[in-house]
Structures are given as C-alpha cells and as structure tokens.
Amino acid sequence: MRITNTSMIRNHMYDTQENLTRMSKINEQIASSKMINRVSDDPHKAIKIMNLNNEIKYTEKYNYNIDETVGWMNNTDSSLEQVGGVLNDIKESILKVGNGTYSENEMKAIQAEMNEKIKELGESLNTSHGGRYMFGGTNVDEPPVIIEEKDGIVTLSLNPKSNSQDLKADISDGITVDYNTSADEIFNVKRDKDGNITDGGFLNDINNISKRMNDIASGKDVENNKKELLGTTKENLDKFFNHSVDTRTSFGVRVSTAEKVKELNDENILNMKGVLSLDQDVDQVQKFIELKSAEMIYQASIQVGTKLIQPTIMDYLR
C-alpha cells in the first residue's frame, strides 16, 4: 500500500477531528448531566428514555386528577356535614313545636329560625369548588338549588338545568372514579327520561315543614299540623339524615380508594425515575476523568501534527 504525505495528513486531520468531537460530546454530557442529548447518540436508549418520560408525565397527570377529585370530595363531605347539622337543628325546632307552652310570638320566632335553617340547607347544596357548583350533576355553571321566600314560607326547588349525572376522572391507567353527587341524589328526587321530577323525595318534606310552621304560627289547624310535623315529617327527616350519612360514607370510601391509587402512582413514578436515572444520568466524576483523558489525547494529536506536517519548499516560496 502506497502511503503519501497527503494521505498521512488527511488521516491525521480526521483522527484529530474525531478526538475533538469526542471531547465536545463528553463536555456536553457533563454540562447537561445527561448521557443522551439527541437521538443519534444512542437511538435505542433515546426511545426508551422518551417512553419513560411520557409514562412519568401521564402518571403525574393522574395524580393531579386525584388531588383535584379528592379536594372536590372533601369539600362535598364538608357540605354534607353542614346538611346533617342543619337537619338536626330543624329536628330540634320541630321538637320545640310539640311543647304547647310557647306563645304566639315565640312560635313565630321558631318559625323564623326554621326558615333560616331551610335556607342554609339550600345554600349548603349550592356550594362551589373552584368556581364550579358541586351538586348540579354535570351542570357545574349554575346553582342546583333555587331558594324562594314568599308570605313567610321558604321553598326549595331544583334548577331545571341540573341533573344527577356523574362527573368522572381518570386516576390511573384504566381506572376512573365518580367524584360527585347531585342535589337530586341527596334529596332522593326521581325524574323521568325528559328530566321532569316525578317524585320530590325529601325535598317535599323540607318544603312542607316551612308551610306547616307558617300555618301553626298563624293559628291555622294547629293541632293537625303539629301532629304531622312530630309524626311523618320528623320520621322522614330522620331518613333524610341517615341518607346524607350514607352518602358521606360512600365518599369516604372513594377518597380512600383514590389516595391508595395515588400511593401506587407515586411508587411507579419513583421506580420509573430510577430506571430513567440509570439510562440517562451522568456519573460526573467518571465523565470528568474521561474529559481530561480526551483533552490529553487531543493535545497529543495536535503535537503529533506539528511533527507530521513538515515545511516544504512551497513554504519558503511564499
């Protein structure tokens, strides 16, 4: 094989460029703390790293959904706790009515107190979370309960645009959770396929309380109204309270499930980041040693070049 001065110089320049490229790559790895900075560095590992990053991103999104839904459900539980407290207060007021020693003015005061409690019940179900009403089903833009007062009677009614449909959130791959309950479900209201109310459920009982109390305070059919309040109405109020407790229990189970899923998600994220670290993270000490070695080789190749590329007659003719 014939070796000329030109071929030696060409090979030397190629090797020197390779040494410079290697030194630049190591320096980039140290600066970025990543072994793979572009797909061409190692296509197989690069694809693996991108897939891991996507999995971590999706799992973190699931955890964000869990935090949002748990916050929503905790606020729902707080509102239902208020509902239970209001129902107990209304029940105590009903029991007061059974005491016949109250004067007309005192009975009107009890009526006014009960009306305020009924309003508070409606306001508890108009609670919002992040600007979204929690008890309107999928209609989160409008309050689900309409509160009206006329001639001393407080009436609660459901917004025609509200519904009992579930809000769902993805909390893990293939796992969703229903994180809301509606005013329809709390009042045990039944609707037909067109959304019209066919059974008012506990809503009727709440509205009857205000009407009967207004009649009692006005002296109308006092004994029959008292009997109804202390009998059927009080019994249905107890059922309403138990129903709200059952709903809270259901939410407690859902919150517990979501939090356990989040723990699994966190564990998966930690494991994936561990694998990612093995493929991507740079051993700074090892790379620094490699960089110094590459610098020495590069400097040596330059020094060899000064010996290899000798002056020619052309250098003296210039």
PDB file of C-alpha atoms in Angstrom:
ATOM      1  CA  MET A   1       0.000   0.000   0.000  1.00  0.00           C
ATOM      2  CA  ARG A   2       1.420   3.338  -1.062  1.00  0.00           C
ATOM      3  CA  ILE A   3       1.344   5.958   1.690  1.00  0.00           C
ATOM      4  CA  THR A   4       1.856   9.545   0.675  1.00  0.00           C
ATOM      5  CA  ASN A   5       2.398  12.616   2.780  1.00  0.00           C
ATOM      6  CA  THR A   6      -1.086  13.830   1.763  1.00  0.00           C
ATOM      7  CA  SER A   7      -2.805  10.647   2.945  1.00  0.00           C
ATOM      8  CA  MET A   8      -0.966  10.797   6.265  1.00  0.00           C
ATOM      9  CA  ILE A   9      -2.059  14.365   6.781  1.00  0.00           C
ATOM     10  CA  ARG A  10      -5.649  13.539   5.764  1.00  0.00           C
ATOM     11  CA  ASN A  11      -5.814  10.629   8.212  1.00  0.00           C
ATOM     12  CA  HIS A  12      -4.265  12.711  10.925  1.00  0.00           C
ATOM     13  CA  MET A  13      -6.806  15.526  10.416  1.00  0.00           C
ATOM     14  CA  TYR A  14      -9.653  13.004  10.531  1.00  0.00           C
ATOM     15  CA  ASP A  15      -8.372  11.459  13.776  1.00  0.00           C
ATOM     16  CA  THR A  16      -7.855  14.889  15.313  1.00  0.00           C
ATOM     17  CA  GLN A  17     -11.422  15.878  14.409  1.00  0.00           C
ATOM     18  CA  GLU A  18     -12.719  12.656  15.954  1.00  0.00           C
ATOM     19  CA  ASN A  19     -10.819  13.408  19.177  1.00  0.00           C
ATOM     20  CA  LEU A  20     -12.273  16.928  19.225  1.00  0.00           C
ATOM     21  CA  THR A  21     -15.791  15.555  18.633  1.00  0.00           C
ATOM     22  CA  ARG A  22     -15.367  13.066  21.456  1.00  0.00           C
ATOM     23  CA  MET A  23     -14.141  15.789  23.809  1.00  0.00           C
ATOM     24  CA  SER A  24     -17.092  18.023  22.825  1.00  0.00           C
ATOM     25  CA  LYS A  25     -19.578  15.191  23.437  1.00  0.00           C
ATOM     26  CA  ILE A  26     -18.181  14.453  26.901  1.00  0.00           C
ATOM     27  CA  ASN A  27     -18.223  18.158  27.748  1.00  0.00           C
ATOM     28  CA  GLU A  28     -21.892  18.355  26.632  1.00  0.00           C
ATOM     29  CA  GLN A  29     -22.777  15.338  28.779  1.00  0.00           C
ATOM     30  CA  ILE A  30     -21.156  16.942  31.828  1.00  0.00           C
ATOM     31  CA  ALA A  31     -22.902  20.271  31.197  1.00  0.00           C
ATOM     32  CA  SER A  32     -26.365  18.723  30.646  1.00  0.00           C
ATOM     33  CA  SER A  33     -25.929  15.886  33.189  1.00  0.00           C
ATOM     34  CA  LYS A  34     -27.460  13.599  30.548  1.00  0.00           C
ATOM     35  CA  MET A  35     -25.863  10.712  28.719  1.00  0.00           C
ATOM     36  CA  ILE A  36     -28.266  11.052  25.764  1.00  0.00           C
ATOM     37  CA  ASN A  37     -28.767  14.559  24.390  1.00  0.00           C
ATOM     38  CA  ARG A  38     -30.045  13.637  20.936  1.00  0.00           C
ATOM     39  CA  VAL A  39     -31.488  10.522  19.323  1.00  0.00           C
ATOM     40  CA  SER A  40     -28.329   9.948  17.270  1.00  0.00           C
ATOM     41  CA  ASP A  41     -26.292   9.469  20.463  1.00  0.00           C
ATOM     42  CA  ASP A  42     -27.991   6.097  21.078  1.00  0.00           C
ATOM     43  CA  PRO A  43     -31.317   5.515  19.244  1.00  0.00           C
ATOM     44  CA  HIS A  44     -32.351   2.531  21.375  1.00  0.00           C
ATOM     45  CA  LYS A  45     -31.781   4.294  24.705  1.00  0.00           C
ATOM     46  CA  ALA A  46     -33.195   7.555  23.372  1.00  0.00           C
ATOM     47  CA  ILE A  47     -36.532   5.885  22.536  1.00  0.00           C
ATOM     48  CA  LYS A  48     -36.563   4.155  25.913  1.00  0.00           C
ATOM     49  CA  ILE A  49     -35.933   7.471  27.685  1.00  0.00           C
ATOM     50  CA  MET A  50     -38.706   9.225  25.734  1.00  0.00           C
ATOM     51  CA  ASN A  51     -41.168   6.444  26.599  1.00  0.00           C
ATOM     52  CA  LEU A  52     -40.241   6.625  30.280  1.00  0.00           C
ATOM     53  CA  ASN A  53     -40.629  10.413  30.309  1.00  0.00           C
ATOM     54  CA  ASN A  54     -44.074  10.072  28.727  1.00  0.00           C
ATOM     55  CA  GLU A  55     -45.111   7.451  31.284  1.00  0.00           C
ATOM     56  CA  ILE A  56     -43.936   9.672  34.136  1.00  0.00           C
ATOM     57  CA  LYS A  57     -45.806  12.659  32.664  1.00  0.00           C
ATOM     58  CA  TYR A  58     -49.051  10.679  32.285  1.00  0.00           C
ATOM     59  CA  THR A  59     -48.801   9.252  35.807  1.00  0.00           C
ATOM     60  CA  GLU A  60     -48.169  12.715  37.245  1.00  0.00           C
ATOM     61  CA  LYS A  61     -51.290  13.879  35.364  1.00  0.00           C
ATOM     62  CA  TYR A  62     -53.245  11.071  37.024  1.00  0.00           C
ATOM     63  CA  ASN A  63     -52.005  12.269  40.416  1.00  0.00           C
ATOM     64  CA  TYR A  64     -53.102  15.804  39.543  1.00  0.00           C
ATOM     65  CA  ASN A  65     -56.574  14.418  38.782  1.00  0.00           C
ATOM     66  CA  ILE A  66     -56.557  12.590  42.111  1.00  0.00           C
ATOM     67  CA  ASP A  67     -55.653  15.753  44.013  1.00  0.00           C
ATOM     68  CA  GLU A  68     -58.451  17.638  42.251  1.00  0.00           C
ATOM     69  CA  THR A  69     -61.076  14.944  42.823  1.00  0.00           C
ATOM     70  CA  VAL A  70     -60.073  14.345  46.455  1.00  0.00           C
ATOM     71  CA  GLY A  71     -60.296  18.088  47.087  1.00  0.00           C
ATOM     72  CA  TRP A  72     -63.748  18.115  45.469  1.00  0.00           C
ATOM     73  CA  MET A  73     -64.911  15.106  47.507  1.00  0.00           C
ATOM     74  CA  ASN A  74     -63.571  16.546  50.754  1.00  0.00           C
ATOM     75  CA  ASN A  75     -65.487  19.766  50.105  1.00  0.00           C
ATOM     76  CA  THR A  76     -68.563  17.693  49.298  1.00  0.00           C
ATOM     77  CA  ASP A  77     -68.161  15.862  52.592  1.00  0.00           C
ATOM     78  CA  SER A  78     -67.907  19.185  54.447  1.00  0.00           C
ATOM     79  CA  SER A  79     -71.097  20.406  52.757  1.00  0.00           C
ATOM     80  CA  LEU A  80     -72.900  17.180  53.639  1.00  0.00           C
ATOM     81  CA  GLU A  81     -71.715  17.582  57.220  1.00  0.00           C
ATOM     82  CA  GLN A  82     -73.357  21.014  57.212  1.00  0.00           C
ATOM     83  CA  VAL A  83     -76.513  19.452  55.783  1.00  0.00           C
ATOM     84  CA  GLY A  84     -76.558  16.930  58.626  1.00  0.00           C
ATOM     85  CA  GLY A  85     -76.089  19.704  61.199  1.00  0.00           C
ATOM     86  CA  VAL A  86     -78.930  21.755  59.668  1.00  0.00           C
ATOM     87  CA  LEU A  87     -81.244  18.717  59.661  1.00  0.00           C
ATOM     88  CA  ASN A  88     -80.527  18.175  63.357  1.00  0.00           C
ATOM     89  CA  ASP A  89     -81.284  21.844  64.069  1.00  0.00           C
ATOM     90  CA  ILE A  90     -84.580  21.592  62.149  1.00  0.00           C
ATOM     91  CA  LYS A  91     -85.435  18.447  64.066  1.00  0.00           C
ATOM     92  CA  GLU A  92     -84.798  20.225  67.381  1.00  0.00           C
ATOM     93  CA  SER A  93     -87.078  23.057  66.267  1.00  0.00           C
ATOM     94  CA  ILE A  94     -89.799  20.538  65.396  1.00  0.00           C
ATOM     95  CA  LEU A  95     -89.493  19.026  68.855  1.00  0.00           C
ATOM     96  CA  LYS A  96     -89.902  22.514  70.341  1.00  0.00           C
ATOM     97  CA  VAL A  97     -93.179  22.849  68.451  1.00  0.00           C
ATOM     98  CA  GLY A  98     -94.531  19.876  70.400  1.00  0.00           C
ATOM     99  CA  ASN A  99     -94.251  21.898  73.601  1.00  0.00           C
ATOM    100  CA  GLY A 100     -97.562  23.705  73.958  1.00  0.00           C
ATOM    101  CA  THR A 101     -96.239  26.352  76.368  1.00  0.00           C
ATOM    102  CA  TYR A 102     -94.982  28.709  73.636  1.00  0.00           C
ATOM    103  CA  SER A 103     -96.771  31.964  72.998  1.00  0.00           C
ATOM    104  CA  GLU A 104     -97.748  33.141  69.531  1.00  0.00           C
ATOM    105  CA  ASN A 105     -94.691  35.414  69.287  1.00  0.00           C
ATOM    106  CA  GLU A 106     -92.369  32.638  70.449  1.00  0.00           C
ATOM    107  CA  MET A 107     -93.852  30.305  67.854  1.00  0.00           C
ATOM    108  CA  LYS A 108     -93.228  32.908  65.142  1.00  0.00           C
ATOM    109  CA  ALA A 109     -89.621  33.152  66.329  1.00  0.00           C
ATOM    110  CA  ILE A 110     -89.281  29.361  66.000  1.00  0.00           C
ATOM    111  CA  GLN A 111     -90.782  29.617  62.506  1.00  0.00           C
ATOM    112  CA  ALA A 112     -88.304  32.338  61.511  1.00  0.00           C
ATOM    113  CA  GLU A 113     -85.423  30.261  62.881  1.00  0.00           C
ATOM    114  CA  MET A 114     -86.598  27.204  60.972  1.00  0.00           C
ATOM    115  CA  ASN A 115     -86.942  29.210  57.743  1.00  0.00           C
ATOM    116  CA  GLU A 116     -83.334  30.365  58.100  1.00  0.00           C
ATOM    117  CA  LYS A 117     -82.224  26.761  58.596  1.00  0.00           C
ATOM    118  CA  ILE A 118     -84.059  25.687  55.441  1.00  0.00           C
ATOM    119  CA  LYS A 119     -82.316  28.492  53.523  1.00  0.00           C
ATOM    120  CA  GLU A 120     -78.999  27.333  54.993  1.00  0.00           C
ATOM    121  CA  LEU A 121     -79.767  23.818  53.749  1.00  0.00           C
ATOM    122  CA  GLY A 122     -80.235  25.152  50.210  1.00  0.00           C
ATOM    123  CA  GLU A 123     -77.074  27.268  50.431  1.00  0.00           C
ATOM    124  CA  SER A 124     -75.066  24.236  51.596  1.00  0.00           C
ATOM    125  CA  LEU A 125     -76.067  22.438  48.396  1.00  0.00           C
ATOM    126  CA  ASN A 126     -75.121  25.486  46.310  1.00  0.00           C
ATOM    127  CA  THR A 127     -71.501  25.202  47.442  1.00  0.00           C
ATOM    128  CA  SER A 128     -68.900  25.579  44.711  1.00  0.00           C
ATOM    129  CA  HIS A 129     -65.370  24.238  44.287  1.00  0.00           C
ATOM    130  CA  GLY A 130     -63.003  26.261  42.132  1.00  0.00           C
ATOM    131  CA  GLY A 131     -65.943  28.215  40.709  1.00  0.00           C
ATOM    132  CA  ARG A 132     -67.887  25.032  39.831  1.00  0.00           C
ATOM    133  CA  TYR A 133     -71.099  24.070  41.633  1.00  0.00           C
ATOM    134  CA  MET A 134     -70.661  20.646  43.182  1.00  0.00           C
ATOM    135  CA  PHE A 135     -74.239  19.376  43.419  1.00  0.00           C
ATOM    136  CA  GLY A 136     -75.628  20.154  39.948  1.00  0.00           C
ATOM    137  CA  GLY A 137     -74.512  16.932  38.272  1.00  0.00           C
ATOM    138  CA  THR A 138     -72.730  17.735  35.018  1.00  0.00           C
ATOM    139  CA  ASN A 139     -74.141  21.271  35.069  1.00  0.00           C
ATOM    140  CA  VAL A 140     -71.455  22.946  37.149  1.00  0.00           C
ATOM    141  CA  ASP A 141     -72.111  26.500  35.954  1.00  0.00           C
ATOM    142  CA  GLU A 142     -75.407  27.199  37.768  1.00  0.00           C
ATOM    143  CA  PRO A 143     -76.560  26.701  41.381  1.00  0.00           C
ATOM    144  CA  PRO A 144     -78.638  23.499  41.604  1.00  0.00           C
ATOM    145  CA  VAL A 145     -80.994  24.705  44.352  1.00  0.00           C
ATOM    146  CA  ILE A 146     -83.313  27.691  43.974  1.00  0.00           C
ATOM    147  CA  ILE A 147     -84.330  29.338  47.267  1.00  0.00           C
ATOM    148  CA  GLU A 148     -87.546  31.363  47.395  1.00  0.00           C
ATOM    149  CA  GLU A 149     -89.432  33.008  50.261  1.00  0.00           C
ATOM    150  CA  LYS A 150     -92.948  34.340  49.997  1.00  0.00           C
ATOM    151  CA  ASP A 151     -95.540  35.137  52.674  1.00  0.00           C
ATOM    152  CA  GLY A 152     -93.381  33.585  55.392  1.00  0.00           C
ATOM    153  CA  ILE A 153     -92.910  30.283  53.536  1.00  0.00           C
ATOM    154  CA  VAL A 154     -89.468  29.191  52.318  1.00  0.00           C
ATOM    155  CA  THR A 155     -89.456  26.906  49.289  1.00  0.00           C
ATOM    156  CA  LEU A 156     -86.525  24.967  47.868  1.00  0.00           C
ATOM    157  CA  SER A 157     -86.663  23.815  44.265  1.00  0.00           C
ATOM    158  CA  LEU A 158     -84.188  22.194  41.896  1.00  0.00           C
ATOM    159  CA  ASN A 159     -82.757  24.085  38.946  1.00  0.00           C
ATOM    160  CA  PRO A 160     -84.360  22.560  35.816  1.00  0.00           C
ATOM    161  CA  LYS A 161     -80.914  22.577  34.177  1.00  0.00           C
ATOM    162  CA  SER A 162     -79.314  20.492  36.940  1.00  0.00           C
ATOM    163  CA  ASN A 163     -79.146  16.707  36.661  1.00  0.00           C
ATOM    164  CA  SER A 164     -77.962  13.616  38.502  1.00  0.00           C
ATOM    165  CA  GLN A 165     -75.208  12.596  36.081  1.00  0.00           C
ATOM    166  CA  ASP A 166     -71.767  11.650  37.385  1.00  0.00           C
ATOM    167  CA  LEU A 167     -68.532  13.557  36.931  1.00  0.00           C
ATOM    168  CA  LYS A 168     -65.686  11.139  36.185  1.00  0.00           C
ATOM    169  CA  ALA A 169     -61.915  11.437  36.352  1.00  0.00           C
ATOM    170  CA  ASP A 170     -59.101   9.101  35.245  1.00  0.00           C
ATOM    171  CA  ILE A 171     -56.905   8.362  38.262  1.00  0.00           C
ATOM    172  CA  SER A 172     -54.760   5.592  36.750  1.00  0.00           C
ATOM    173  CA  ASP A 173     -54.473   3.590  33.550  1.00  0.00           C
ATOM    174  CA  GLY A 174     -57.948   2.102  33.036  1.00  0.00           C
ATOM    175  CA  ILE A 175     -59.252   3.321  36.422  1.00  0.00           C
ATOM    176  CA  THR A 176     -61.856   6.094  36.759  1.00  0.00           C
ATOM    177  CA  VAL A 177     -63.697   7.477  39.773  1.00  0.00           C
ATOM    178  CA  ASP A 178     -67.095   9.181  40.095  1.00  0.00           C
ATOM    179  CA  TYR A 179     -66.334  12.129  42.333  1.00  0.00           C
ATOM    180  CA  ASN A 180     -69.624  13.978  42.685  1.00  0.00           C
ATOM    181  CA  THR A 181     -73.139  13.594  43.997  1.00  0.00           C
ATOM    182  CA  SER A 182     -76.108  15.678  42.971  1.00  0.00           C
ATOM    183  CA  ALA A 183     -78.847  17.536  44.807  1.00  0.00           C
ATOM    184  CA  ASP A 184     -81.241  15.065  43.125  1.00  0.00           C
ATOM    185  CA  GLU A 185     -79.465  12.174  44.835  1.00  0.00           C
ATOM    186  CA  ILE A 186     -79.272  13.924  48.199  1.00  0.00           C
ATOM    187  CA  PHE A 187     -82.995  14.755  48.203  1.00  0.00           C
ATOM    188  CA  ASN A 188     -83.747  11.322  46.676  1.00  0.00           C
ATOM    189  CA  VAL A 189     -85.606  13.008  43.828  1.00  0.00           C
ATOM    190  CA  LYS A 190     -86.816  10.935  40.877  1.00  0.00           C
ATOM    191  CA  ARG A 191     -87.053  12.241  37.300  1.00  0.00           C
ATOM    192  CA  ASP A 192     -88.483  10.840  34.090  1.00  0.00           C
ATOM    193  CA  LYS A 193     -86.461  10.468  30.881  1.00  0.00           C
ATOM    194  CA  ASP A 194     -87.265  14.081  29.947  1.00  0.00           C
ATOM    195  CA  GLY A 195     -85.826  15.394  33.219  1.00  0.00           C
ATOM    196  CA  ASN A 196     -89.186  16.203  34.815  1.00  0.00           C
ATOM    197  CA  ILE A 197     -89.494  15.498  38.539  1.00  0.00           C
ATOM    198  CA  THR A 198     -91.870  12.624  39.252  1.00  0.00           C
ATOM    199  CA  ASP A 199     -91.094  12.240  42.959  1.00  0.00           C
ATOM    200  CA  GLY A 200     -89.847  15.137  45.088  1.00  0.00           C
ATOM    201  CA  GLY A 201     -88.445  12.818  47.755  1.00  0.00           C
ATOM    202  CA  PHE A 202     -87.133  14.588  50.855  1.00  0.00           C
ATOM    203  CA  LEU A 203     -87.482  17.937  49.104  1.00  0.00           C
ATOM    204  CA  ASN A 204     -91.248  17.747  49.631  1.00  0.00           C
ATOM    205  CA  ASP A 205     -90.762  17.111  53.346  1.00  0.00           C
ATOM    206  CA  ILE A 206     -88.461  20.135  53.733  1.00  0.00           C
ATOM    207  CA  ASN A 207     -90.917  22.413  51.925  1.00  0.00           C
ATOM    208  CA  ASN A 208     -93.849  21.074  53.960  1.00  0.00           C
ATOM    209  CA  ILE A 209     -92.031  21.981  57.175  1.00  0.00           C
ATOM    210  CA  SER A 210     -91.995  25.683  56.315  1.00  0.00           C
ATOM    211  CA  LYS A 211     -95.628  25.642  55.189  1.00  0.00           C
ATOM    212  CA  ARG A 212     -96.867  23.828  58.292  1.00  0.00           C
ATOM    213  CA  MET A 213     -94.825  26.053  60.598  1.00  0.00           C
ATOM    214  CA  ASN A 214     -96.300  29.115  58.911  1.00  0.00           C
ATOM    215  CA  ASP A 215     -99.832  27.717  59.495  1.00  0.00           C
ATOM    216  CA  ILE A 216     -99.040  26.973  63.144  1.00  0.00           C
ATOM    217  CA  ALA A 217     -97.623  30.467  63.709  1.00  0.00           C
ATOM    218  CA  SER A 218    -100.748  31.885  62.040  1.00  0.00           C
ATOM    219  CA  GLY A 219    -103.057  29.752  64.192  1.00  0.00           C
ATOM    220  CA  LYS A 220    -104.353  27.586  61.311  1.00  0.00           C
ATOM    221  CA  ASP A 221    -105.177  23.952  62.067  1.00  0.00           C
ATOM    222  CA  VAL A 222    -102.510  23.969  64.764  1.00  0.00           C
ATOM    223  CA  GLU A 223    -103.043  20.528  66.267  1.00  0.00           C
ATOM    224  CA  ASN A 224    -103.117  18.640  62.965  1.00  0.00           C
ATOM    225  CA  ASN A 225    -100.029  20.489  61.710  1.00  0.00           C
ATOM    226  CA  LYS A 226     -98.159  19.754  64.954  1.00  0.00           C
ATOM    227  CA  LYS A 227     -99.168  16.103  64.729  1.00  0.00           C
ATOM    228  CA  GLU A 228     -97.920  15.877  61.146  1.00  0.00           C
ATOM    229  CA  LEU A 229     -94.612  17.588  61.977  1.00  0.00           C
ATOM    230  CA  LEU A 230     -93.952  15.392  65.010  1.00  0.00           C
ATOM    231  CA  GLY A 231     -95.042  12.247  63.163  1.00  0.00           C
ATOM    232  CA  THR A 232     -94.439  11.640  59.452  1.00  0.00           C
ATOM    233  CA  THR A 233     -92.294  14.751  58.868  1.00  0.00           C
ATOM    234  CA  LYS A 234     -89.929  14.007  61.761  1.00  0.00           C
ATOM    235  CA  GLU A 235     -89.683  10.356  60.662  1.00  0.00           C
ATOM    236  CA  ASN A 236     -88.807  11.375  57.086  1.00  0.00           C
ATOM    237  CA  LEU A 237     -86.324  13.921  58.432  1.00  0.00           C
ATOM    238  CA  ASP A 238     -84.534  11.068  60.238  1.00  0.00           C
ATOM    239  CA  LYS A 239     -84.467   9.107  56.970  1.00  0.00           C
ATOM    240  CA  PHE A 240     -83.069  12.177  55.203  1.00  0.00           C
ATOM    241  CA  PHE A 241     -80.319  12.484  57.826  1.00  0.00           C
ATOM    242  CA  ASN A 242     -79.420   8.779  57.522  1.00  0.00           C
ATOM    243  CA  HIS A 243     -79.367   9.114  53.733  1.00  0.00           C
ATOM    244  CA  SER A 244     -76.893  12.027  53.979  1.00  0.00           C
ATOM    245  CA  VAL A 245     -74.697   9.964  56.322  1.00  0.00           C
ATOM    246  CA  ASP A 246     -74.730   7.038  53.865  1.00  0.00           C
ATOM    247  CA  THR A 247     -73.685   9.435  51.089  1.00  0.00           C
ATOM    248  CA  ARG A 248     -70.797  10.720  53.214  1.00  0.00           C
ATOM    249  CA  THR A 249     -69.717   7.130  53.887  1.00  0.00           C
ATOM    250  CA  SER A 250     -69.699   6.436  50.150  1.00  0.00           C
ATOM    251  CA  PHE A 251     -67.482   9.473  49.592  1.00  0.00           C
ATOM    252  CA  GLY A 252     -65.126   8.321  52.339  1.00  0.00           C
ATOM    253  CA  VAL A 253     -64.640   5.012  50.508  1.00  0.00           C
ATOM    254  CA  ARG A 254     -63.980   6.809  47.217  1.00  0.00           C
ATOM    255  CA  VAL A 255     -61.456   9.158  48.817  1.00  0.00           C
ATOM    256  CA  SER A 256     -59.657   6.199  50.401  1.00  0.00           C
ATOM    257  CA  THR A 257     -59.549   4.389  47.039  1.00  0.00           C
ATOM    258  CA  ALA A 258     -58.204   7.451  45.229  1.00  0.00           C
ATOM    259  CA  GLU A 259     -55.497   8.013  47.846  1.00  0.00           C
ATOM    260  CA  LYS A 260     -54.370   4.379  47.620  1.00  0.00           C
ATOM    261  CA  VAL A 261     -54.174   4.666  43.837  1.00  0.00           C
ATOM    262  CA  LYS A 262     -52.073   7.800  44.270  1.00  0.00           C
ATOM    263  CA  GLU A 263     -49.674   5.893  46.523  1.00  0.00           C
ATOM    264  CA  LEU A 264     -49.281   3.261  43.793  1.00  0.00           C
ATOM    265  CA  ASN A 265     -48.792   6.007  41.202  1.00  0.00           C
ATOM    266  CA  ASP A 266     -46.100   7.641  43.347  1.00  0.00           C
ATOM    267  CA  GLU A 267     -44.336   4.278  43.695  1.00  0.00           C
ATOM    268  CA  ASN A 268     -44.486   3.751  39.925  1.00  0.00           C
ATOM    269  CA  ILE A 269     -43.101   7.237  39.310  1.00  0.00           C
ATOM    270  CA  LEU A 270     -40.235   6.562  41.710  1.00  0.00           C
ATOM    271  CA  ASN A 271     -39.427   3.258  40.003  1.00  0.00           C
ATOM    272  CA  MET A 272     -39.557   4.795  36.530  1.00  0.00           C
ATOM    273  CA  LYS A 273     -37.321   7.672  37.595  1.00  0.00           C
ATOM    274  CA  GLY A 274     -34.855   5.109  38.958  1.00  0.00           C
ATOM    275  CA  VAL A 275     -34.730   3.309  35.609  1.00  0.00           C
ATOM    276  CA  LEU A 276     -34.501   6.661  33.826  1.00  0.00           C
ATOM    277  CA  SER A 277     -31.582   7.655  36.011  1.00  0.00           C
ATOM    278  CA  LEU A 278     -29.672   4.501  35.076  1.00  0.00           C
ATOM    279  CA  ASP A 279     -30.084   5.204  31.360  1.00  0.00           C
ATOM    280  CA  GLN A 280     -29.741   8.973  31.358  1.00  0.00           C
ATOM    281  CA  ASP A 281     -27.903  10.402  34.357  1.00  0.00           C
ATOM    282  CA  VAL A 282     -24.202  11.152  34.093  1.00  0.00           C
ATOM    283  CA  ASP A 283     -21.579   9.971  36.568  1.00  0.00           C
ATOM    284  CA  GLN A 284     -19.912  13.356  36.921  1.00  0.00           C
ATOM    285  CA  VAL A 285     -16.657  12.021  38.395  1.00  0.00           C
ATOM    286  CA  GLN A 286     -16.250   9.364  35.710  1.00  0.00           C
ATOM    287  CA  LYS A 287     -17.085  11.811  32.919  1.00  0.00           C
ATOM    288  CA  PHE A 288     -14.647  14.399  34.285  1.00  0.00           C
ATOM    289  CA  ILE A 289     -11.889  11.785  34.164  1.00  0.00           C
ATOM    290  CA  GLU A 290     -12.914  10.896  30.591  1.00  0.00           C
ATOM    291  CA  LEU A 291     -12.882  14.592  29.651  1.00  0.00           C
ATOM    292  CA  LYS A 292      -9.351  15.083  30.955  1.00  0.00           C
ATOM    293  CA  SER A 293      -8.244  11.962  29.109  1.00  0.00           C
ATOM    294  CA  ALA A 294      -9.868  13.229  25.896  1.00  0.00           C
ATOM    295  CA  GLU A 295      -8.194  16.622  26.322  1.00  0.00           C
ATOM    296  CA  MET A 296      -4.775  14.945  26.717  1.00  0.00           C
ATOM    297  CA  ILE A 297      -5.341  12.813  23.619  1.00  0.00           C
ATOM    298  CA  TYR A 298      -6.451  15.869  21.625  1.00  0.00           C
ATOM    299  CA  GLN A 299      -3.435  17.894  22.731  1.00  0.00           C
ATOM    300  CA  ALA A 300      -1.166  14.963  21.876  1.00  0.00           C
ATOM    301  CA  SER A 301      -2.709  14.647  18.412  1.00  0.00           C
ATOM    302  CA  ILE A 302      -2.044  18.346  17.784  1.00  0.00           C
ATOM    303  CA  GLN A 303       1.560  17.952  18.872  1.00  0.00           C
ATOM    304  CA  VAL A 304       1.946  14.935  16.574  1.00  0.00           C
ATOM    305  CA  GLY A 305       0.513  17.056  13.771  1.00  0.00           C
ATOM    306  CA  THR A 306       3.242  19.672  14.191  1.00  0.00           C
ATOM    307  CA  LYS A 307       5.826  16.950  13.646  1.00  0.00           C
ATOM    308  CA  LEU A 308       3.937  15.227  10.872  1.00  0.00           C
ATOM    309  CA  ILE A 309       3.224  18.265   8.698  1.00  0.00           C
ATOM    310  CA  GLN A 310       6.790  19.293   7.795  1.00  0.00           C
ATOM    311  CA  PRO A 311       7.674  22.526   5.953  1.00  0.00           C
ATOM    312  CA  THR A 312       8.030  22.144   2.182  1.00  0.00           C
ATOM    313  CA  ILE A 313       9.751  24.295  -0.463  1.00  0.00           C
ATOM    314  CA  MET A 314       6.380  25.952  -1.059  1.00  0.00           C
ATOM    315  CA  ASP A 315       6.511  27.407   2.462  1.00  0.00           C
ATOM    316  CA  TYR A 316       9.760  29.233   1.551  1.00  0.00           C
ATOM    317  CA  LEU A 317       8.480  30.459  -1.812  1.00  0.00           C
ATOM    318  CA  ARG A 318       5.524  32.319  -0.202  1.00  0.00           C
TER     319      ARG A 318
END
